[in-house]
Amino acid sequence: LPRQPAASPLLALDIGGTLIKLVYTASCEGDGGGSDGAELRFAKFERRRLQECFEFIRAKGLLGCNGTRSTNENVLLKATGGGAYKFADDFREKLGVYLDKLDEMDSVVSGANFLLQNIPGAAFTHMNGQRNPVDVSPNNLFPYLLVNIGSGVSILKVTGNRKFERVTGTHIGGGTMFGLAKLLTGCKSYDEFLQLSQKGDNFVLDLIVKDICGELVCQKQGLSTSTLASSFGKVITSKKRLTDYKPEDLASTLLSAFTYNIAQIAFLVASLLGLRRVFFGGSYIRGHKSTMENISFAIDFWSQSQMQAVFLRHEGYLGALGALMSYGD
Ligand code: ADP
């Protein structure tokens, strides 16, 4: 099958467990992007809104300048994520295009390496309220740990361009947290959940060291009084029911429980592999300041400041970016 025609805007997709991510270059409609057409654009849809994604692709003219079905017959789109297999027939039937299916981990690593090596300012730290750019030059970039927090979490050791190993992962990831959040807080969207968490207080539900030992004993033994002992641990001894808790406090507790847990797993894996730099990607982070602050705090705390958590712009689009890059292969 031929590739997507050179004159067309380029489009690549990452169809994950929760979200469909699109990365594309400026379209034929003069959709901005400058004369060289190289500016990248990003869009995402919930996976259950596949039809809206199709409409978007059509409306933006992303399949070619005269995007009629007959000309689309020859179009082969780069696509990654499990949904690239599951929905290939839908793309064929509804848009008349073929999907060229790419390995998900290959794509995520290519996307991360592309951002890190080509986009100045793409990597940054976020600690103590400060966002600072991280200077990554090709000779100090590798090896690094890549923690991609999507519906689940994948943890990869990256040693070079296209050189990586998926070390491990956990099924307790963004999908788990957002699933529980929908049940417990009634939130309708991820952004609503993040906003709720911002207004909440996790200490209403979380058990901290001080609650167990009492402040005086803690001080005598040199324990930090505010250290989390058990996420949601206060609920056990309380007479309150679910509806007695504020959705804000539930959201805040969920976000801190999952974020610290994933950061701790990342720290443990990085320690085992002797890696000092940990890059975080995936839509879980969503550019949310306190999520990045909490990850950074945890990595710094557990590693006694020997490791650094680094975040990426467009962190949710690593797989789709990697897929787009593969048009040049
Ligand atoms: P996947 O490829 O598995 O879909 P992503 O990297 O797209 O993974 O991340 C999905 C996770 O990101 C969700 O489980 C949720 O925690 C979070 N998320 C961010 N934005 C949204 C959104 N608009 N809708 C649902 N979940 C979102």
Short mmCIF file of N, CA, C and O in Angstrom, two decimals, residues 126-225:
data_model
loop_
_atom_site.label_atom_id
_atom_site.label_comp_id
_atom_site.label_asym_id
_atom_site.label_seq_id
_atom_site.Cartn_x
_atom_site.Cartn_y
_atom_site.Cartn_z
N HIS A 126 9.58 20.19 37.79
CA HIS A 126 8.55 20.98 38.45
C HIS A 126 8.61 20.69 39.94
O HIS A 126 8.08 19.69 40.41
N MET A 127 9.32 21.55 40.66
CA MET A 127 9.50 21.29 42.09
C MET A 127 9.46 22.57 42.89
O MET A 127 9.93 23.60 42.42
N ASN A 128 8.90 22.48 44.08
CA ASN A 128 8.79 23.65 44.97
C ASN A 128 8.20 24.85 44.24
O ASN A 128 8.69 25.96 44.35
N GLY A 129 7.18 24.57 43.46
CA GLY A 129 6.47 25.64 42.76
C GLY A 129 7.21 26.21 41.56
O GLY A 129 6.77 27.17 40.95
N GLN A 130 8.34 25.62 41.22
CA GLN A 130 9.13 26.17 40.12
C GLN A 130 9.25 25.21 38.96
O GLN A 130 9.54 24.03 39.17
N ARG A 131 9.06 25.76 37.78
CA ARG A 131 9.25 24.97 36.57
C ARG A 131 10.55 25.41 35.92
O ARG A 131 10.72 26.59 35.62
N ASN A 132 11.48 24.47 35.77
CA ASN A 132 12.77 24.82 35.18
C ASN A 132 13.07 23.92 34.00
O ASN A 132 12.88 22.70 34.07
N PRO A 133 13.57 24.51 32.89
CA PRO A 133 13.91 23.67 31.74
C PRO A 133 15.09 22.76 32.07
O PRO A 133 15.95 23.13 32.87
N VAL A 134 15.09 21.56 31.47
CA VAL A 134 16.21 20.64 31.66
C VAL A 134 16.98 20.59 30.35
O VAL A 134 16.40 20.36 29.29
N ASP A 135 18.26 20.81 30.45
CA ASP A 135 19.08 20.80 29.24
C ASP A 135 19.45 19.35 28.93
O ASP A 135 20.16 18.72 29.70
N VAL A 136 18.92 18.83 27.83
CA VAL A 136 19.31 17.48 27.45
C VAL A 136 20.06 17.53 26.12
O VAL A 136 19.51 17.91 25.10
N SER A 137 21.31 17.20 26.17
CA SER A 137 22.06 17.10 24.92
C SER A 137 22.22 15.62 24.62
O SER A 137 22.17 14.79 25.54
N PRO A 138 22.38 15.26 23.32
CA PRO A 138 22.39 13.84 22.96
C PRO A 138 23.43 13.04 23.75
O PRO A 138 23.24 11.87 24.02
N ASN A 139 24.54 13.70 24.17
CA ASN A 139 25.53 12.90 24.90
C ASN A 139 25.27 12.76 26.39
O ASN A 139 25.99 12.03 27.07
N ASN A 140 24.26 13.48 26.90
CA ASN A 140 23.94 13.21 28.31
C ASN A 140 22.52 12.69 28.50
O ASN A 140 22.04 12.58 29.61
N LEU A 141 21.85 12.37 27.40
CA LEU A 141 20.44 11.95 27.50
C LEU A 141 20.28 10.51 27.99
O LEU A 141 19.47 10.23 28.88
N PHE A 142 21.05 9.59 27.41
CA PHE A 142 20.85 8.16 27.71
C PHE A 142 21.81 7.69 28.79
O PHE A 142 22.92 8.21 28.89
N PRO A 143 21.49 6.69 29.57
CA PRO A 143 20.20 6.02 29.61
C PRO A 143 19.23 6.78 30.52
O PRO A 143 19.65 7.53 31.37
N TYR A 144 17.95 6.55 30.30
CA TYR A 144 16.95 7.13 31.20
C TYR A 144 15.79 6.17 31.38
O TYR A 144 15.62 5.23 30.60
N LEU A 145 15.03 6.42 32.44
CA LEU A 145 13.83 5.62 32.68
C LEU A 145 12.63 6.42 32.17
O LEU A 145 12.53 7.62 32.43
N LEU A 146 11.77 5.76 31.42
CA LEU A 146 10.56 6.43 30.93
C LEU A 146 9.35 5.77 31.58
O LEU A 146 9.15 4.56 31.46
N VAL A 147 8.59 6.57 32.30
CA VAL A 147 7.41 6.05 32.99
C VAL A 147 6.19 6.66 32.30
O VAL A 147 5.96 7.86 32.38
N ASN A 148 5.49 5.82 31.55
CA ASN A 148 4.35 6.32 30.79
C ASN A 148 3.05 5.98 31.53
O ASN A 148 2.67 4.81 31.62
N ILE A 149 2.42 7.00 32.07
CA ILE A 149 1.22 6.77 32.89
C ILE A 149 -0.02 7.03 32.05
O ILE A 149 -0.42 8.17 31.82
N GLY A 150 -0.58 5.94 31.54
CA GLY A 150 -1.82 6.02 30.78
C GLY A 150 -2.91 5.33 31.57
O GLY A 150 -3.00 5.48 32.79
N SER A 151 -3.74 4.52 30.89
CA SER A 151 -4.75 3.73 31.60
C SER A 151 -4.03 2.82 32.58
O SER A 151 -4.42 2.68 33.74
N GLY A 152 -2.97 2.15 32.11
CA GLY A 152 -2.04 1.43 32.97
C GLY A 152 -0.71 2.17 32.92
O GLY A 152 -0.62 3.24 32.31
N VAL A 153 0.30 1.60 33.55
CA VAL A 153 1.61 2.27 33.57
C VAL A 153 2.65 1.36 32.92
O VAL A 153 2.73 0.18 33.27
N SER A 154 3.43 1.90 31.98
CA SER A 154 4.55 1.15 31.39
C SER A 154 5.84 1.81 31.82
O SER A 154 5.95 3.04 31.80
N ILE A 155 6.82 0.98 32.18
CA ILE A 155 8.10 1.52 32.62
C ILE A 155 9.20 0.97 31.72
O ILE A 155 9.37 -0.25 31.61
N LEU A 156 9.92 1.87 31.06
CA LEU A 156 10.90 1.46 30.06
C LEU A 156 12.27 2.02 30.36
O LEU A 156 12.40 3.17 30.79
N LYS A 157 13.27 1.20 30.11
CA LYS A 157 14.65 1.69 30.19
C LYS A 157 15.08 2.04 28.77
O LYS A 157 15.06 1.18 27.87
N VAL A 158 15.43 3.30 28.54
CA VAL A 158 15.79 3.75 27.19
C VAL A 158 17.29 4.01 27.15
O VAL A 158 17.81 4.80 27.94
N THR A 159 17.96 3.32 26.23
CA THR A 159 19.43 3.45 26.17
C THR A 159 19.90 4.15 24.89
O THR A 159 21.09 4.40 24.73
N GLY A 160 19.00 4.44 23.98
CA GLY A 160 19.40 5.12 22.75
C GLY A 160 18.19 5.28 21.85
O GLY A 160 17.06 4.94 22.23
N ASN A 161 18.41 5.82 20.64
CA ASN A 161 17.30 5.91 19.69
C ASN A 161 16.92 4.49 19.28
O ASN A 161 17.76 3.71 18.85
N ARG A 162 15.67 4.16 19.48
CA ARG A 162 15.13 2.83 19.19
C ARG A 162 15.75 1.73 20.05
O ARG A 162 15.56 0.54 19.75
N LYS A 163 16.49 2.11 21.05
CA LYS A 163 17.07 1.09 21.93
C LYS A 163 16.41 1.20 23.28
O LYS A 163 16.60 2.20 24.00
N PHE A 164 15.64 0.20 23.63
CA PHE A 164 14.93 0.26 24.90
C PHE A 164 14.48 -1.13 25.31
O PHE A 164 14.49 -2.07 24.52
N GLU A 165 14.08 -1.20 26.58
CA GLU A 165 13.53 -2.45 27.10
C GLU A 165 12.33 -2.08 27.97
O GLU A 165 12.44 -1.13 28.77
N ARG A 166 11.20 -2.76 27.79
CA ARG A 166 10.08 -2.52 28.70
C ARG A 166 10.36 -3.34 29.95
O ARG A 166 10.28 -4.56 29.91
N VAL A 167 10.72 -2.66 31.01
CA VAL A 167 11.19 -3.36 32.21
C VAL A 167 10.02 -3.96 32.98
O VAL A 167 10.04 -5.11 33.39
N THR A 168 9.02 -3.15 33.19
CA THR A 168 7.86 -3.62 33.94
C THR A 168 6.71 -2.63 33.76
O THR A 168 6.79 -1.71 32.94
N GLY A 169 5.69 -2.80 34.53
CA GLY A 169 4.56 -1.89 34.46
C GLY A 169 3.60 -2.22 35.59
O GLY A 169 3.86 -3.13 36.38
N THR A 170 2.54 -1.47 35.69
CA THR A 170 1.52 -1.83 36.66
C THR A 170 0.13 -1.52 36.08
O THR A 170 -0.05 -0.54 35.36
N HIS A 171 -0.78 -2.41 36.42
CA HIS A 171 -2.16 -2.24 35.94
C HIS A 171 -2.91 -1.23 36.81
O HIS A 171 -4.05 -0.88 36.51
N ILE A 172 -2.28 -0.79 37.90
CA ILE A 172 -2.96 0.19 38.76
C ILE A 172 -2.47 1.57 38.32
O ILE A 172 -1.47 2.08 38.80
N GLY A 173 -3.18 2.13 37.37
CA GLY A 173 -2.72 3.38 36.75
C GLY A 173 -3.83 4.41 36.64
O GLY A 173 -4.76 4.44 37.45
N GLY A 174 -3.72 5.22 35.59
CA GLY A 174 -4.67 6.31 35.40
C GLY A 174 -6.10 5.84 35.22
O GLY A 174 -7.04 6.51 35.66
N GLY A 175 -6.26 4.69 34.57
CA GLY A 175 -7.61 4.15 34.37
C GLY A 175 -8.24 3.75 35.70
O GLY A 175 -9.44 3.96 35.93
N THR A 176 -7.40 3.17 36.57
CA THR A 176 -7.88 2.75 37.89
C THR A 176 -8.32 3.98 38.69
O THR A 176 -9.40 3.99 39.29
N MET A 177 -7.46 4.98 38.69
CA MET A 177 -7.78 6.18 39.49
C MET A 177 -9.03 6.88 38.96
O MET A 177 -9.94 7.21 39.73
N PHE A 178 -9.08 7.07 37.64
CA PHE A 178 -10.21 7.81 37.09
C PHE A 178 -11.50 6.98 37.21
O PHE A 178 -12.58 7.53 37.42
N GLY A 179 -11.38 5.66 37.09
CA GLY A 179 -12.54 4.79 37.29
C GLY A 179 -13.09 4.94 38.70
O GLY A 179 -14.30 5.16 38.90
N LEU A 180 -12.22 4.85 39.69
CA LEU A 180 -12.65 5.02 41.07
C LEU A 180 -13.19 6.43 41.29
O LEU A 180 -14.18 6.63 42.01
N ALA A 181 -12.54 7.41 40.66
CA ALA A 181 -12.97 8.80 40.83
C ALA A 181 -14.40 9.00 40.33
O ALA A 181 -15.22 9.68 40.96
N LYS A 182 -14.71 8.35 39.20
CA LYS A 182 -16.08 8.48 38.66
C LYS A 182 -17.08 7.88 39.64
O LYS A 182 -18.15 8.44 39.88
N LEU A 183 -16.74 6.72 40.21
CA LEU A 183 -17.65 6.07 41.16
C LEU A 183 -17.79 6.86 42.46
O LEU A 183 -18.88 7.01 42.99
N LEU A 184 -16.68 7.34 42.97
CA LEU A 184 -16.69 7.94 44.30
C LEU A 184 -17.10 9.40 44.30
O LEU A 184 -17.73 9.86 45.26
N THR A 185 -16.71 10.15 43.27
CA THR A 185 -16.99 11.60 43.30
C THR A 185 -18.10 12.00 42.34
O THR A 185 -18.59 13.12 42.42
N GLY A 186 -18.48 11.12 41.44
CA GLY A 186 -19.51 11.47 40.45
C GLY A 186 -19.00 12.42 39.38
O GLY A 186 -19.79 12.95 38.59
N CYS A 187 -17.69 12.64 39.32
CA CYS A 187 -17.17 13.58 38.31
C CYS A 187 -17.42 13.02 36.91
O CYS A 187 -17.46 11.81 36.71
N LYS A 188 -17.59 13.93 35.97
CA LYS A 188 -17.93 13.51 34.61
C LYS A 188 -16.71 13.51 33.69
O LYS A 188 -16.67 12.79 32.71
N SER A 189 -15.74 14.37 33.99
CA SER A 189 -14.57 14.44 33.12
C SER A 189 -13.30 14.46 33.96
O SER A 189 -13.34 14.74 35.16
N TYR A 190 -12.18 14.18 33.30
CA TYR A 190 -10.90 14.16 34.00
C TYR A 190 -10.54 15.57 34.48
O TYR A 190 -10.04 15.74 35.59
N ASP A 191 -10.84 16.56 33.65
CA ASP A 191 -10.54 17.93 34.08
C ASP A 191 -11.36 18.31 35.31
O ASP A 191 -10.85 18.98 36.21
N GLU A 192 -12.62 17.89 35.33
CA GLU A 192 -13.45 18.17 36.50
C GLU A 192 -12.84 17.50 37.74
O GLU A 192 -12.78 18.09 38.83
N PHE A 193 -12.38 16.27 37.56
CA PHE A 193 -11.75 15.55 38.66
C PHE A 193 -10.51 16.30 39.18
O PHE A 193 -10.33 16.48 40.39
N LEU A 194 -9.66 16.77 38.24
CA LEU A 194 -8.45 17.49 38.66
C LEU A 194 -8.81 18.79 39.38
O LEU A 194 -8.21 19.14 40.39
N GLN A 195 -9.85 19.47 38.88
CA GLN A 195 -10.28 20.71 39.54
C GLN A 195 -10.81 20.44 40.94
O GLN A 195 -10.51 21.16 41.88
N LEU A 196 -11.60 19.38 41.07
CA LEU A 196 -12.11 19.00 42.39
C LEU A 196 -10.95 18.75 43.35
O LEU A 196 -10.94 19.25 44.48
N SER A 197 -9.97 17.96 42.88
CA SER A 197 -8.86 17.58 43.75
C SER A 197 -8.10 18.80 44.25
O SER A 197 -7.59 18.83 45.35
N GLN A 198 -8.08 19.83 43.42
CA GLN A 198 -7.39 21.07 43.74
C GLN A 198 -8.03 21.77 44.95
O GLN A 198 -7.36 22.42 45.73
N LYS A 199 -9.35 21.59 45.07
CA LYS A 199 -10.08 22.29 46.14
C LYS A 199 -10.17 21.44 47.41
O LYS A 199 -10.66 21.89 48.43
N GLY A 200 -9.74 20.17 47.32
CA GLY A 200 -9.96 19.26 48.43
C GLY A 200 -8.80 19.16 49.40
O GLY A 200 -7.72 19.69 49.17
N ASP A 201 -9.06 18.43 50.49
CA ASP A 201 -8.05 18.21 51.53
C ASP A 201 -7.93 16.70 51.77
O ASP A 201 -8.86 16.08 52.28
N ASN A 202 -6.81 16.13 51.41
CA ASN A 202 -6.67 14.68 51.53
C ASN A 202 -6.55 14.21 52.98
O ASN A 202 -6.80 13.05 53.29
N PHE A 203 -6.22 15.15 53.89
CA PHE A 203 -6.05 14.72 55.28
C PHE A 203 -7.39 14.42 55.97
O PHE A 203 -7.41 13.91 57.08
N VAL A 204 -8.50 14.73 55.30
CA VAL A 204 -9.80 14.33 55.84
C VAL A 204 -9.93 12.80 55.80
O VAL A 204 -10.54 12.19 56.68
N LEU A 205 -9.32 12.18 54.79
CA LEU A 205 -9.45 10.71 54.64
C LEU A 205 -8.15 9.96 54.91
O LEU A 205 -8.18 8.77 55.26
N ASP A 206 -7.02 10.63 54.68
CA ASP A 206 -5.73 9.94 54.81
C ASP A 206 -5.29 9.86 56.26
O ASP A 206 -5.46 10.82 57.02
N LEU A 207 -4.70 8.75 56.60
CA LEU A 207 -4.14 8.57 57.94
C LEU A 207 -2.67 8.97 57.87
O LEU A 207 -1.92 8.44 57.03
N ILE A 208 -2.28 9.90 58.72
CA ILE A 208 -0.86 10.30 58.70
C ILE A 208 -0.19 9.79 59.97
O ILE A 208 -0.86 9.37 60.93
N VAL A 209 1.12 9.81 59.97
CA VAL A 209 1.90 9.24 61.08
C VAL A 209 1.45 9.84 62.42
O VAL A 209 1.29 9.11 63.40
N LYS A 210 1.20 11.14 62.43
CA LYS A 210 0.78 11.82 63.66
C LYS A 210 -0.51 11.23 64.22
O LYS A 210 -0.67 11.11 65.44
N ASP A 211 -1.43 10.84 63.34
CA ASP A 211 -2.71 10.26 63.80
C ASP A 211 -2.47 8.95 64.55
O ASP A 211 -3.26 8.57 65.41
N ILE A 212 -1.42 8.26 64.20
CA ILE A 212 -1.17 6.95 64.81
C ILE A 212 -0.36 7.10 66.10
O ILE A 212 -0.72 6.54 67.13
N CYS A 213 0.70 7.90 66.04
CA CYS A 213 1.63 7.97 67.19
C CYS A 213 1.31 9.10 68.15
O CYS A 213 1.77 9.09 69.28
N GLY A 214 0.58 10.09 67.68
CA GLY A 214 0.44 11.31 68.48
C GLY A 214 1.64 12.20 68.20
O GLY A 214 2.73 11.70 67.91
N GLU A 215 1.39 13.51 68.28
CA GLU A 215 2.42 14.45 67.85
C GLU A 215 3.70 14.37 68.69
O GLU A 215 4.82 14.40 68.17
N LEU A 216 3.51 14.20 70.01
CA LEU A 216 4.68 14.23 70.91
C LEU A 216 5.64 13.09 70.66
O LEU A 216 6.84 13.28 70.51
N VAL A 217 5.06 11.87 70.55
CA VAL A 217 5.89 10.69 70.31
C VAL A 217 6.64 10.84 69.00
O VAL A 217 7.83 10.54 68.90
N CYS A 218 5.91 11.32 67.98
CA CYS A 218 6.52 11.52 66.66
C CYS A 218 7.73 12.42 66.78
O CYS A 218 8.80 12.14 66.25
N GLN A 219 7.51 13.54 67.46
CA GLN A 219 8.61 14.51 67.60
C GLN A 219 9.79 13.89 68.32
O GLN A 219 10.94 14.03 67.90
N LYS A 220 9.51 13.13 69.39
CA LYS A 220 10.59 12.49 70.16
C LYS A 220 11.38 11.53 69.29
O LYS A 220 12.58 11.43 69.36
N GLN A 221 10.64 10.77 68.46
CA GLN A 221 11.31 9.75 67.64
C GLN A 221 11.83 10.30 66.31
O GLN A 221 12.32 9.56 65.47
N GLY A 222 11.65 11.59 66.12
CA GLY A 222 12.16 12.23 64.91
C GLY A 222 11.39 11.85 63.66
O GLY A 222 11.92 11.89 62.55
N LEU A 223 10.12 11.47 63.82
CA LEU A 223 9.31 11.13 62.64
C LEU A 223 8.62 12.38 62.13
O LEU A 223 8.20 13.22 62.92
N SER A 224 8.49 12.46 60.82
CA SER A 224 7.77 13.59 60.26
C SER A 224 6.28 13.39 60.51
O SER A 224 5.72 12.36 60.13
N THR A 225 5.64 14.35 61.16
CA THR A 225 4.25 14.17 61.58
C THR A 225 3.27 14.07 60.41
O THR A 225 2.22 13.46 60.53
#
